[in-house]
Amino acid sequence: VVTIYDVAKAANVSPMTVSRVINQSPRISEKTRAKVEEAIRQLEYIPNKQARSMITQKTKLLALVIPDLTNPFFTSIARGAEDKAHQKGYQLLIGNTDENLSKESSYVDVLLSTGVDGVLVTPVGDASVSAWKKLGKRRVPVVFIDRFIDSIPADIVLGDNYQSTKLLVNHLVDRGHERIALINGPDNTSNSRERLSAYREALSLRGIPLREELIVSTQFQAEFGKDLMLTLTSLPEEKRPTAILAANNFIGVKTVCALRELQLNIPEEMAVACFDDPEPFSDYNPLLTVASQPAYELGHLAAQLLIERIEGQAPEKPRRISLPSELIVRKST
Amino acid sequence: VVTIYDVAKAANVSPMTVSRVINQSPRISEKTRAKVEEAIRQLEYIPNKQARSMITQKTKLLALVIPDLTNPFFTSIARGAEDKAHQKGYQLLIGNTDENLSKESSYVDVLLSTGVDGVLVTPVGDASVSAWKKLGKRRVPVVFIDRFIDSIPADIVLGDNYQSTKLLVNHLVDRGHERIALINGPDNTSNSRERLSAYREALSLRGIPLREELIVSTQFQAEFGKDLMLTLTSLPEEKRPTAILAANNFIGVKTVCALRELQLNIPEEMAVACFDDPEPFSDYNPLLTVASQPAYELGHLAAQLLIERIEGQAPEKPRRISLPSELIVRKST
DNA sequence: CTGTTAGCGCTTTCAT
DNA sequence: ATGAAAGCGCTAACAG
């Protein structure tokens, strides 16, 4: 392996001078710099980041911890985060939690050991506190994406759940629906809670009575089928929902599949809408009406906030940024 | 920061003993081990991987360099690779090249400097040679996924292009098509070349004359529209294709969009099929007939081969593994 | 079974 | 503008 010493020897200077050239120090004579750069080229020297990290305590490594990379919502977040990271000279590590607390916590330990400079995360749920407190204790900045944990002071970047929910509810009401079921995520996540509360608010604003029996809750990433759907569709005629609002794309997709199994037509017998687009290629074969959160921007912005914080350019106080969704009306409503 | 020395002091042993406990050395008395582990817990000690890497020359970091994480094909590869990496105690870095040579080469430089233990890559094209040769020179193992570069001896994991192409061509022929256009990827990629050659072979096997004018080529990730489609659809009646075979999911999707713009019905006026599923949630709203390559397994297996090589458990000779695709017939044909 | 010594490749600090 | 010394946190190699 070619080290800074080899370069120094070849250029007839001290290792320190080579270091200065690599780090673009201005206090170097043009002549020396040229000599050193030539030696670097000759020897194909590549600086060893680990050695540098040991001293500077910076690795230029960021981590993104999300439930599942294959969900287009998180894929776009990842892409946005990676683009920003790369642009700023950072590299991005990825971890999938599968909504599993222990997997999440094992990632946190590994990341701490790896020495990432910061972490972007969609936490599994409120119970993740302890894991994320660990990072705080070790002064590793965290930025929450999509979901946050109240007791942890960190920057937050998310879609505007109130605005999105209203977009969806209003659209369904405009289509003539009054009995709109909500298939929500687990209530130990901030976004489920916000969406539930926005759902209540939106209905009330439109003067539609709230029906508790139309609110059910499941996991964001769990398979479910007829059974859950039957609890809704087997309600007596006058209580049965005519539309379903799914709390994320996965639930939306599973809802569509379950309705098909039950031989119910969409949207005639049941309209369906959800948060987050399940389609990575929009407009090529659209089905579900969605409130599309700007996932790419979420990831991009989150990475930006994180890097600012790492580099000491962020205000003390945690920031919270919420971006509006776009309603995309399609065949399902 | 808590170091191995702090733990040593607290446990009244030497740093080396602590190191042995961390690394699960068997030559440690139960008593000492317990004492040390207690101290580790007390102090919440976390080993510093960079320091370890400096000595062992291993970082437990893998990189995945792909064209675009948001393409479901690559998303699944990434997911498969990450699962295997995590299972084996490695972490995965991600880089998007956007089919851009200079972006790819800049990633290679960064990865070299970061000191990844190995790289999984879908190279932009044959012109990537020099970048990937660099890694070889520095003894960083590489595994090619989906596309490979002939002159570089490295493990290769890909879908069986011959089998997949035949699946698709045979299906179209069975549906009565004789004039099947191929919208291929750039011919400086191994998979485009294999698919073209398989296309010729498959047609010939079915006794269908090859028509050069039905073979066009574009980029895997480039927008295209009416124009390219017009070169095909404006052929005289008796030469005009009745089916289109797209070389990847992106091209397939764009083909569908272009046909819609031209107001051509799918599949009545033009059938369409492609490689790789554009749907991350299969069966929820299927449109395109595809030869679905086992992307997850490709990533999983590639990571496995890479780790074997890193850990010296691989044969000298590069391995080449090709996995069969599954034909999924849908509305587009 | 446990400890000592040395050094991985680099940058910080202090000299010159 | 350049260099020398010291050490980041850890483990390989050897000693006992």
XYZ file of C-alpha atoms (C1' of nucleotides) in Angstrom:
698
model
C 0.000 0.000 0.000
C 1.254 3.421 -0.895
C 1.277 5.757 2.099
C 1.911 9.371 2.698
C 5.481 8.437 3.597
C 6.125 6.912 0.212
C 4.879 10.054 -1.439
C 6.978 12.179 0.878
C 10.082 10.245 0.042
C 9.416 10.390 -3.679
C 8.822 14.125 -3.551
C 11.670 14.763 -1.177
C 9.546 16.477 1.425
C 8.157 15.560 4.821
C 4.945 13.590 5.234
C 3.414 16.677 6.743
C 3.860 18.559 3.526
C 2.124 15.830 1.619
C -0.709 15.974 4.090
C -0.986 19.693 3.520
C -1.185 19.225 -0.212
C -3.899 16.590 0.110
C -5.919 18.805 2.379
C -5.526 21.805 0.135
C -3.755 23.866 2.733
C -2.916 27.277 1.286
C 0.421 27.555 3.086
C 2.335 25.640 0.488
C 4.589 26.970 -2.217
C 3.439 26.346 -5.733
C 6.641 24.530 -6.510
C 6.336 22.082 -3.654
C 2.696 21.457 -4.385
C 3.440 20.593 -7.979
C 6.236 18.259 -6.932
C 4.017 16.482 -4.450
C 1.108 16.214 -6.815
C 3.365 14.686 -9.389
C 4.542 12.091 -6.888
C 0.957 11.340 -5.917
C 0.105 10.717 -9.520
C 3.189 8.646 -10.159
C 2.549 6.398 -7.196
C -1.226 6.388 -7.611
C -1.478 7.308 -3.991
C -4.932 7.245 -2.427
C -5.350 8.704 1.062
C -6.557 6.324 3.731
C -9.739 7.734 5.198
C -9.740 5.543 8.249
C -6.428 6.876 9.395
C -7.697 10.377 8.914
C -10.929 9.579 10.732
C -9.045 8.379 13.773
C -7.715 11.838 14.238
C -10.439 14.093 12.974
C -13.264 12.048 14.471
C -15.170 12.425 11.234
C -15.870 9.573 8.846
C -17.901 11.285 6.159
C -20.309 8.416 6.545
C -24.048 8.886 6.926
C -26.578 6.186 7.666
C -30.138 5.871 6.468
C -32.269 3.555 8.559
C -35.679 2.829 7.078
C -38.318 0.122 7.322
C -37.932 -1.264 3.829
C -35.926 -0.100 0.883
C -38.246 -1.839 -1.568
C -41.166 0.407 -0.695
C -41.116 3.133 -3.358
C -41.721 5.783 -0.729
C -38.514 4.883 1.069
C -36.690 4.205 -2.161
C -37.231 7.794 -3.186
C -36.200 9.046 0.208
C -33.034 7.020 -0.104
C -32.341 8.356 -3.553
C -32.844 11.939 -2.393
C -30.607 11.421 0.603
C -27.898 9.737 -1.419
C -27.859 12.499 -4.001
C -27.374 15.167 -1.371
C -24.833 13.113 0.538
C -22.760 12.461 -2.555
C -22.907 16.088 -3.547
C -21.527 17.068 -0.146
C -18.813 14.444 -0.103
C -20.512 11.973 2.200
C -21.310 8.331 1.654
C -24.564 6.695 2.569
C -25.003 3.449 4.476
C -28.379 1.760 4.315
C -30.205 -0.315 6.895
C -33.624 -1.966 6.674
C -35.514 -2.485 9.903
C -38.609 -4.240 8.555
C -40.519 -2.371 11.263
C -38.686 -4.539 13.733
C -37.465 -2.957 16.947
C -34.642 -5.325 17.621
C -33.317 -5.070 14.085
C -33.401 -1.312 14.466
C -31.547 -1.370 17.711
C -28.907 -3.703 16.327
C -28.311 -1.227 13.514
C -27.842 1.576 15.989
C -25.121 -0.342 17.777
C -23.334 -1.128 14.563
C -23.542 2.456 13.373
C -22.129 3.734 16.608
C -19.229 1.370 16.258
C -18.699 2.282 12.624
C -18.590 5.890 13.631
C -21.065 7.423 11.226
C -21.182 11.201 11.367
C -24.973 11.256 11.470
C -28.114 9.225 10.968
C -31.294 9.673 8.973
C -34.085 7.537 10.287
C -37.716 6.587 10.059
C -38.028 5.035 13.499
C -40.069 1.887 13.945
C -42.117 3.530 16.647
C -42.130 5.323 19.937
C -40.521 2.330 21.584
C -37.374 3.100 19.631
C -36.541 5.862 22.079
C -33.764 4.099 23.898
C -31.938 3.221 20.707
C -32.020 6.773 19.454
C -31.173 8.233 22.829
C -27.951 6.262 22.628
C -26.939 8.224 19.557
C -27.793 11.479 21.250
C -25.676 10.581 24.229
C -22.735 9.993 21.916
C -23.395 13.277 20.148
C -24.288 11.701 16.832
C -26.837 13.940 15.146
C -30.094 12.366 14.030
C -32.727 13.586 11.606
C -36.137 11.963 11.686
C -37.930 11.372 8.411
C -41.670 10.769 8.122
C -42.011 9.671 11.756
C -40.525 11.226 14.861
C -40.216 10.545 18.541
C -41.474 13.321 20.749
C -39.007 13.018 23.568
C -35.962 13.211 21.336
C -34.744 16.633 20.293
C -33.718 16.222 16.678
C -34.503 17.754 13.329
C -37.634 16.413 11.698
C -38.551 16.284 8.022
C -41.943 14.942 7.072
C -44.977 15.236 4.870
C -47.727 17.479 6.129
C -50.096 14.881 7.552
C -52.884 17.338 8.194
C -52.826 18.797 4.743
C -52.485 15.376 3.097
C -55.293 13.828 5.069
C -57.587 16.707 4.282
C -56.762 16.465 0.615
C -57.802 12.835 0.672
C -60.866 13.166 2.866
C -62.140 16.186 0.988
C -61.691 14.435 -2.297
C -63.680 11.431 -1.105
C -66.395 13.606 0.359
C -66.561 15.532 -2.903
C -67.080 12.220 -4.642
C -70.124 11.743 -2.439
C -68.708 9.468 0.232
C -69.832 9.898 3.811
C -68.803 6.641 5.371
C -65.057 6.657 4.885
C -63.120 3.968 6.683
C -59.583 4.609 7.846
C -57.138 1.725 7.838
C -54.433 3.269 9.884
C -50.921 2.264 10.860
C -49.971 1.342 14.409
C -50.780 4.078 16.891
C -47.321 4.041 18.369
C -46.067 5.980 15.384
C -46.329 9.724 15.123
C -47.614 9.693 11.574
C -50.479 7.319 12.391
C -51.498 9.540 15.260
C -51.341 12.672 13.167
C -53.287 11.054 10.370
C -55.954 9.825 12.704
C -56.330 13.180 14.292
C -56.406 14.886 10.899
C -59.021 12.412 9.713
C -61.275 13.324 12.608
C -60.696 16.982 11.991
C -61.311 16.747 8.264
C -64.561 14.878 8.675
C -65.772 17.302 11.273
C -64.914 20.244 9.030
C -67.132 18.744 6.374
C -69.869 18.129 8.925
C -69.654 14.377 8.649
C -70.235 12.391 11.812
C -67.336 10.327 13.030
C -67.967 6.569 13.161
C -65.520 4.837 15.438
C -66.307 1.450 13.917
C -64.806 2.629 10.646
C -61.403 3.175 12.170
C -59.173 0.147 12.186
C -55.486 -0.134 12.626
C -52.856 -2.514 11.293
C -49.114 -2.594 10.688
C -47.543 -0.495 7.956
C -45.907 -3.497 6.465
C -48.081 -6.452 7.454
C -49.899 -8.706 5.088
C -53.592 -8.706 5.731
C -56.512 -9.930 3.751
C -60.143 -10.736 3.746
C -60.543 -10.886 7.514
C -59.710 -7.283 8.177
C -61.653 -6.230 5.151
C -64.622 -8.291 6.283
C -64.840 -6.439 9.573
C -65.541 -3.412 7.431
C -67.586 -4.844 4.594
C -69.783 -7.043 6.732
C -71.156 -4.103 8.630
C -74.869 -3.624 8.057
C -75.704 -1.843 4.850
C -76.308 1.571 6.395
C -73.064 1.494 8.385
C -70.836 -0.042 5.772
C -68.129 2.226 4.367
C -68.238 3.244 0.729
C -64.647 4.364 0.686
C -61.411 3.328 2.323
C -58.551 5.559 3.255
C -55.308 3.618 3.678
C -52.533 5.049 5.809
C -49.756 4.144 3.429
C -49.142 2.692 0.009
C -48.614 -0.835 1.250
C -51.911 -0.857 3.097
C -53.529 0.674 0.038
C -52.218 -2.070 -2.196
C -53.255 -4.799 0.213
C -56.675 -3.224 0.479
C -57.093 -3.376 -3.264
C -56.043 -7.016 -3.279
C -58.390 -7.890 -0.434
C -61.318 -6.179 -2.132
C -60.627 -8.113 -5.298
C -60.687 -11.332 -3.350
C -64.060 -10.311 -2.013
C -65.143 -9.564 -5.554
C -65.926 -5.960 -4.821
C -65.534 -3.493 -7.648
C -63.261 -0.507 -7.250
C -64.401 2.249 -7.190
C -68.091 1.415 -7.755
C -68.613 -0.713 -4.678
C -65.700 0.635 -2.720
C -63.449 3.589 -3.421
C -59.850 3.427 -2.227
C -57.248 6.106 -1.655
C -53.996 6.117 0.250
C -50.913 8.024 1.309
C -47.772 7.643 -0.801
C -47.656 6.464 -4.354
C -47.113 2.738 -4.820
C -45.921 3.358 -8.357
C -42.291 4.155 -8.993
C -43.146 4.998 -12.580
C -46.065 7.306 -12.198
C -48.616 7.647 -14.977
C -47.762 4.517 -16.785
C -50.458 2.377 -15.265
C -52.160 4.401 -12.579
C -54.809 2.918 -10.318
C -54.785 4.282 -6.822
C -55.767 7.798 -5.920
C -53.087 9.051 -3.579
C -51.790 11.911 -1.537
C -48.277 11.768 -2.886
C -45.706 12.916 -0.381
C -42.573 14.457 -1.885
C -40.399 11.547 -0.857
C -37.322 12.500 -2.848
C -37.358 15.993 -1.394
C -37.884 14.596 2.080
C -34.723 12.541 1.777
C -32.782 15.297 0.097
C -33.749 17.874 2.661
C -33.193 15.555 5.586
C -29.668 14.861 4.383
C -29.109 18.554 4.003
C -30.237 19.321 7.539
C -28.131 16.488 8.866
C -25.006 17.675 7.118
C -25.571 21.217 8.288
C -25.806 19.948 11.814
C -22.706 17.790 11.474
C -20.763 20.719 10.149
C -21.968 23.023 12.875
C -24.039 25.238 10.631
C -27.362 24.447 12.236
C -29.150 26.367 14.963
C -29.205 24.789 18.415
C -32.906 24.340 18.304
C -34.226 21.317 16.430
C -35.961 22.208 13.200
C -39.174 20.739 11.932
C -39.974 20.926 8.264
C -43.178 19.621 6.819
C -43.791 19.487 3.087
C -47.213 19.411 1.446
C -48.495 16.465 -0.546
C -50.032 16.467 -3.950
C -53.382 14.851 -4.603
C -53.312 12.537 -7.581
C -56.790 11.414 -8.533
C -56.968 8.098 -10.333
C -59.311 5.266 -11.135
C -59.745 3.995 -7.601
C -62.033 6.830 -6.543
C -14.966 8.710 24.493
C -14.605 5.427 26.299
C -11.687 3.394 25.003
C -10.306 -0.031 25.545
C -7.940 1.482 28.107
C -10.762 2.783 30.246
C -12.337 -0.633 30.241
C -8.988 -2.242 31.050
C -8.479 0.044 34.009
C -11.993 -0.520 35.308
C -11.656 -4.270 35.029
C -8.123 -4.310 36.310
C -6.682 -6.082 33.324
C -4.573 -5.115 30.345
C -6.061 -3.573 27.216
C -5.114 -6.698 25.353
C -7.359 -8.765 27.539
C -10.224 -6.454 26.797
C -9.487 -6.772 23.118
C -9.592 -10.538 23.466
C -12.945 -10.420 25.148
C -14.352 -8.185 22.439
C -13.091 -10.458 19.747
C -14.399 -13.561 21.439
C -11.018 -15.121 21.812
C -11.405 -18.495 23.504
C -8.208 -18.153 25.512
C -9.765 -16.211 28.317
C -10.828 -17.444 31.724
C -14.510 -17.264 32.453
C -13.830 -15.085 35.450
C -11.860 -12.482 33.570
C -14.322 -12.447 30.745
C -17.179 -11.774 33.130
C -15.241 -9.007 34.837
C -14.432 -7.344 31.545
C -17.916 -7.696 30.193
C -19.251 -6.083 33.310
C -16.885 -3.154 32.868
C -17.910 -2.840 29.237
C -21.529 -2.668 30.253
C -20.863 -0.224 33.063
C -18.951 2.143 30.851
C -21.152 1.562 27.814
C -18.035 0.929 25.845
C -18.360 0.608 22.087
C -15.350 -0.566 20.091
C -14.005 1.808 17.496
C -14.068 0.063 14.154
C -11.784 2.491 12.417
C -8.989 1.779 14.804
C -9.489 -1.906 14.287
C -9.601 -1.469 10.522
C -6.261 0.262 10.507
C -4.684 -2.900 11.766
C -6.762 -5.641 10.250
C -7.098 -3.937 6.889
C -10.765 -4.884 6.896
C -13.591 -2.404 7.224
C -16.623 -4.675 7.015
C -17.931 -2.214 4.480
C -19.354 -3.270 1.127
C -20.424 -0.979 -1.670
C -23.233 -1.401 -4.139
C -22.889 0.718 -7.250
C -25.940 0.703 -9.486
C -27.497 2.936 -12.125
C -30.533 4.005 -10.152
C -31.860 2.914 -6.806
C -35.386 3.980 -7.702
C -35.695 1.368 -10.435
C -37.490 -1.579 -8.775
C -35.086 -4.010 -10.368
C -32.126 -2.396 -8.645
C -34.101 -1.734 -5.494
C -34.631 -5.441 -5.084
C -31.010 -6.163 -5.816
C -30.072 -3.665 -3.146
C -32.456 -5.186 -0.673
C -31.102 -8.669 -1.336
C -27.532 -7.489 -1.001
C -28.221 -5.576 2.188
C -29.936 -8.535 3.797
C -27.004 -10.805 3.126
C -24.474 -8.171 4.126
C -26.211 -7.488 7.411
C -26.525 -11.161 8.136
C -22.786 -11.556 7.671
C -21.861 -8.510 9.728
C -21.153 -6.162 6.846
C -22.615 -2.779 6.104
C -23.697 -1.630 2.680
C -22.829 1.654 1.034
C -24.896 2.726 -1.930
C -23.948 4.702 -5.005
C -26.096 5.714 -7.992
C -24.356 6.219 -11.306
C -27.331 7.274 -13.436
C -25.624 5.379 -16.257
C -22.989 8.065 -16.164
C -19.372 7.052 -16.607
C -17.807 9.911 -14.747
C -20.129 9.536 -11.797
C -19.204 5.890 -11.697
C -15.532 6.580 -11.777
C -15.818 9.165 -9.029
C -17.503 6.559 -6.847
C -14.696 4.140 -7.429
C -12.158 6.660 -6.208
C -14.147 7.416 -3.104
C -14.663 3.749 -2.336
C -10.992 3.056 -2.663
C -10.260 5.812 -0.212
C -12.965 4.664 2.179
C -11.455 1.242 2.105
C -14.462 -0.917 1.360
C -13.769 -4.628 1.542
C -15.520 -5.307 -1.743
C -17.829 -3.897 -4.372
C -21.012 -5.064 -6.032
C -21.628 -3.325 -9.298
C -23.751 -3.037 -12.379
C -21.235 -1.225 -14.552
C -22.385 1.556 -16.829
C -20.830 -0.134 -19.795
C -17.709 -1.580 -21.320
C -16.010 1.781 -21.064
C -16.007 1.373 -17.301
C -13.033 -0.956 -17.568
C -10.420 1.428 -16.292
C -12.395 2.289 -13.182
C -12.899 -1.335 -12.268
C -9.355 -2.272 -13.125
C -8.273 0.169 -10.442
C -10.063 -1.881 -7.835
C -8.504 -5.054 -9.109
C -5.065 -3.520 -8.886
C -5.694 -2.695 -5.249
C -6.989 -6.185 -4.598
C -10.519 -5.111 -3.841
C -12.840 -7.898 -4.949
C -15.648 -7.006 -7.324
C -18.799 -8.891 -8.226
C -20.677 -7.871 -11.340
C -24.451 -7.932 -11.265
C -26.614 -8.022 -14.385
C -23.892 -6.635 -16.627
C -20.246 -7.590 -16.781
C -17.057 -6.511 -18.452
C -15.308 -9.221 -20.387
C -11.755 -8.230 -19.735
C -12.126 -8.129 -15.976
C -11.845 -11.361 -14.086
C -14.508 -11.148 -11.393
C -17.496 -13.104 -10.212
C -20.649 -12.495 -12.200
C -24.257 -12.882 -11.109
C -26.969 -12.251 -13.649
C -30.279 -13.290 -15.062
C -30.161 -15.832 -17.839
C -30.548 -13.568 -20.835
C -30.955 -16.385 -23.309
C -33.625 -18.173 -21.333
C -35.451 -14.909 -20.544
C -35.417 -13.693 -24.096
C -36.713 -16.998 -25.375
C -39.483 -16.969 -22.812
C -40.580 -13.603 -24.084
C -40.157 -14.250 -27.781
C -41.856 -17.617 -27.608
C -44.750 -16.156 -25.722
C -45.228 -13.448 -28.320
C -44.936 -15.909 -31.165
C -47.471 -18.148 -29.436
C -49.786 -15.174 -29.333
C -49.492 -15.025 -33.099
C -46.916 -12.285 -33.497
C -44.331 -12.545 -36.228
C -43.066 -9.022 -36.493
C -41.621 -8.415 -33.043
C -39.602 -5.265 -32.577
C -36.753 -5.155 -30.092
C -36.065 -1.907 -28.290
C -32.708 -2.732 -26.883
C -30.326 -1.035 -24.473
C -26.992 0.395 -25.585
C -24.782 -2.162 -27.274
C -21.824 -1.379 -25.084
C -23.419 -3.364 -22.287
C -23.130 -7.108 -22.007
C -26.803 -7.644 -21.303
C -27.931 -5.743 -24.396
C -25.604 -7.801 -26.509
C -26.764 -11.052 -24.986
C -30.382 -10.095 -25.382
C -29.919 -9.122 -28.990
C -28.160 -12.322 -29.774
C -30.797 -14.340 -27.914
C -33.517 -12.501 -29.796
C -32.011 -13.494 -33.107
C -31.617 -17.038 -31.934
C -35.131 -17.294 -30.569
C -36.709 -16.003 -33.750
C -34.677 -18.326 -35.859
C -35.667 -21.286 -33.690
C -39.275 -20.476 -34.368
C -38.556 -20.104 -38.043
C -39.328 -16.423 -38.127
C -37.265 -14.242 -40.460
C -35.164 -11.596 -38.808
C -36.002 -8.022 -39.783
C -33.176 -5.653 -39.040
C -35.426 -2.628 -39.264
C -37.290 -3.854 -36.198
C -34.219 -3.632 -34.012
C -33.634 -0.269 -32.421
C -31.491 0.694 -29.516
C -31.750 3.362 -26.843
C -30.435 4.036 -23.350
C -31.625 1.977 -20.384
C -32.607 5.052 -18.520
C -33.360 7.662 -21.156
C -36.680 9.311 -21.745
C -37.968 8.733 -25.226
C -41.285 9.196 -26.826
C -43.219 9.367 -30.012
C -40.222 9.820 -32.276
C -38.614 6.498 -31.566
C -41.984 4.825 -31.576
C -42.821 6.441 -34.886
C -39.806 4.906 -36.577
C -41.457 1.605 -35.776
C -45.124 2.373 -36.208
C -44.768 4.346 -39.397
C -43.334 1.413 -41.267
C -45.553 0.218 -44.089
C -48.383 -2.008 -42.980
C -46.777 -5.294 -43.934
C -43.505 -4.450 -42.200
C -44.882 -2.808 -39.101
C -44.341 -4.693 -35.851
C -47.332 -6.051 -33.970
C -45.411 -6.526 -30.768
C -42.599 -4.775 -28.955
C -39.997 -6.357 -26.774
C -38.385 -3.849 -24.424
C -34.947 -4.555 -23.007
C -35.770 -3.400 -19.507
C -38.639 -2.213 -17.375
C -37.922 1.466 -17.927
C -37.987 1.087 -21.667
C -41.139 -1.007 -21.324
C -42.877 1.688 -19.340
C -41.810 4.413 -21.722
C -42.983 2.297 -24.621
C -46.412 1.994 -23.080
C -46.543 5.744 -22.542
C -45.425 6.474 -26.089
C -48.015 4.098 -27.536
C -50.705 5.807 -25.513
C -49.641 9.140 -26.891
C -49.976 7.685 -30.353
C -53.408 6.394 -29.368
C -52.534 2.822 -30.070
C -54.315 0.184 -28.033
C -52.337 -2.303 -26.007
C -52.369 -5.195 -26.732
C -54.810 -5.090 -29.671
C -52.834 -2.784 -31.907
C -49.481 -3.400 -30.290
C -48.457 -5.961 -27.730
C -45.685 -5.055 -25.282
C -43.452 -7.157 -23.092
C -40.228 -6.417 -21.296
C -37.474 -7.622 -19.026
C -37.794 -6.912 -15.297
C -40.970 -6.102 -13.498
C -41.754 -2.383 -13.174
C -44.088 -3.144 -10.284
C -42.687 -3.360 -6.783
C -46.042 -4.678 -5.583
C -46.758 -7.414 -8.041
C -50.323 -8.486 -8.750
C -51.980 -5.434 -7.416
C -52.392 -3.682 -10.701
C -50.570 -5.678 -13.318
C -50.205 -4.468 -16.882
C -46.967 -5.452 -18.537
C -46.061 -8.971 -19.474
C -42.525 -9.504 -18.273
C -39.646 -11.864 -17.928
C -39.107 -11.249 -14.264
C -35.522 -11.675 -13.254
C -34.992 -12.771 -9.662
C -33.550 -9.433 -8.609
C -33.581 -10.043 -4.879
C -31.756 -13.319 -5.301
C -29.290 -11.709 -7.680
C -28.350 -9.179 -5.003
C -28.360 -11.721 -2.229
C -26.208 -14.157 -4.112
C -23.836 -11.499 -5.360
C -23.251 -10.340 -1.798
C -22.670 -13.903 -0.762
C -20.080 -14.489 -3.477
C -18.399 -11.224 -2.617
C -18.155 -12.029 1.064
C -16.837 -15.489 0.329
C -14.143 -13.943 -1.789
C -13.293 -11.342 0.819
C -12.986 -14.005 3.443
C -10.860 -16.195 1.240
C -13.389 -18.948 0.824
C -13.784 -18.578 -2.907
C -12.001 -20.492 -5.643
C -9.336 -18.604 -7.590
C -11.338 -18.812 -10.744
C -14.097 -16.267 -11.220
C -17.552 -17.734 -10.952
C -20.450 -16.970 -13.216
C -23.944 -17.665 -11.992
C -26.981 -17.092 -14.109
C -30.478 -17.421 -12.723
C -33.574 -18.115 -14.802
C -36.399 -15.644 -15.171
C -40.067 -16.252 -14.731
C -42.550 -15.335 -17.423
C -45.458 -13.350 -16.061
C -48.174 -12.954 -18.639
C -50.366 -9.919 -18.210
C -52.700 -7.640 -20.074
C -50.115 -6.108 -22.375
C -49.861 -9.189 -24.574
C -4.273 -17.425 30.354
C -2.483 -12.621 30.393
C 0.628 -8.667 29.493
C 4.177 -5.719 26.798
C 5.731 -3.547 22.838
C 5.164 -1.669 18.597
C 2.846 0.427 14.933
C -1.400 0.741 11.345
C -1.585 5.951 8.293
C -2.636 10.016 9.245
C -2.972 14.947 11.394
C -2.310 18.019 15.426
C 0.769 20.922 17.716
C 4.704 23.112 18.125
C 9.133 24.342 16.165
C 12.085 26.343 12.834
C 6.698 27.548 4.120
C 8.187 23.210 6.053
C 9.388 19.626 9.515
C 9.567 16.628 14.036
C 7.231 14.495 17.569
C 3.292 12.547 19.459
C -0.706 9.959 19.434
C -5.823 8.748 17.633
C -7.785 3.356 19.431
C -6.834 -0.734 18.455
C -4.503 -5.564 17.649
C -0.329 -8.657 15.894
C 3.423 -10.741 17.647
C 5.763 -12.112 21.073
C 6.807 -13.039 25.960
C 5.898 -15.129 30.217
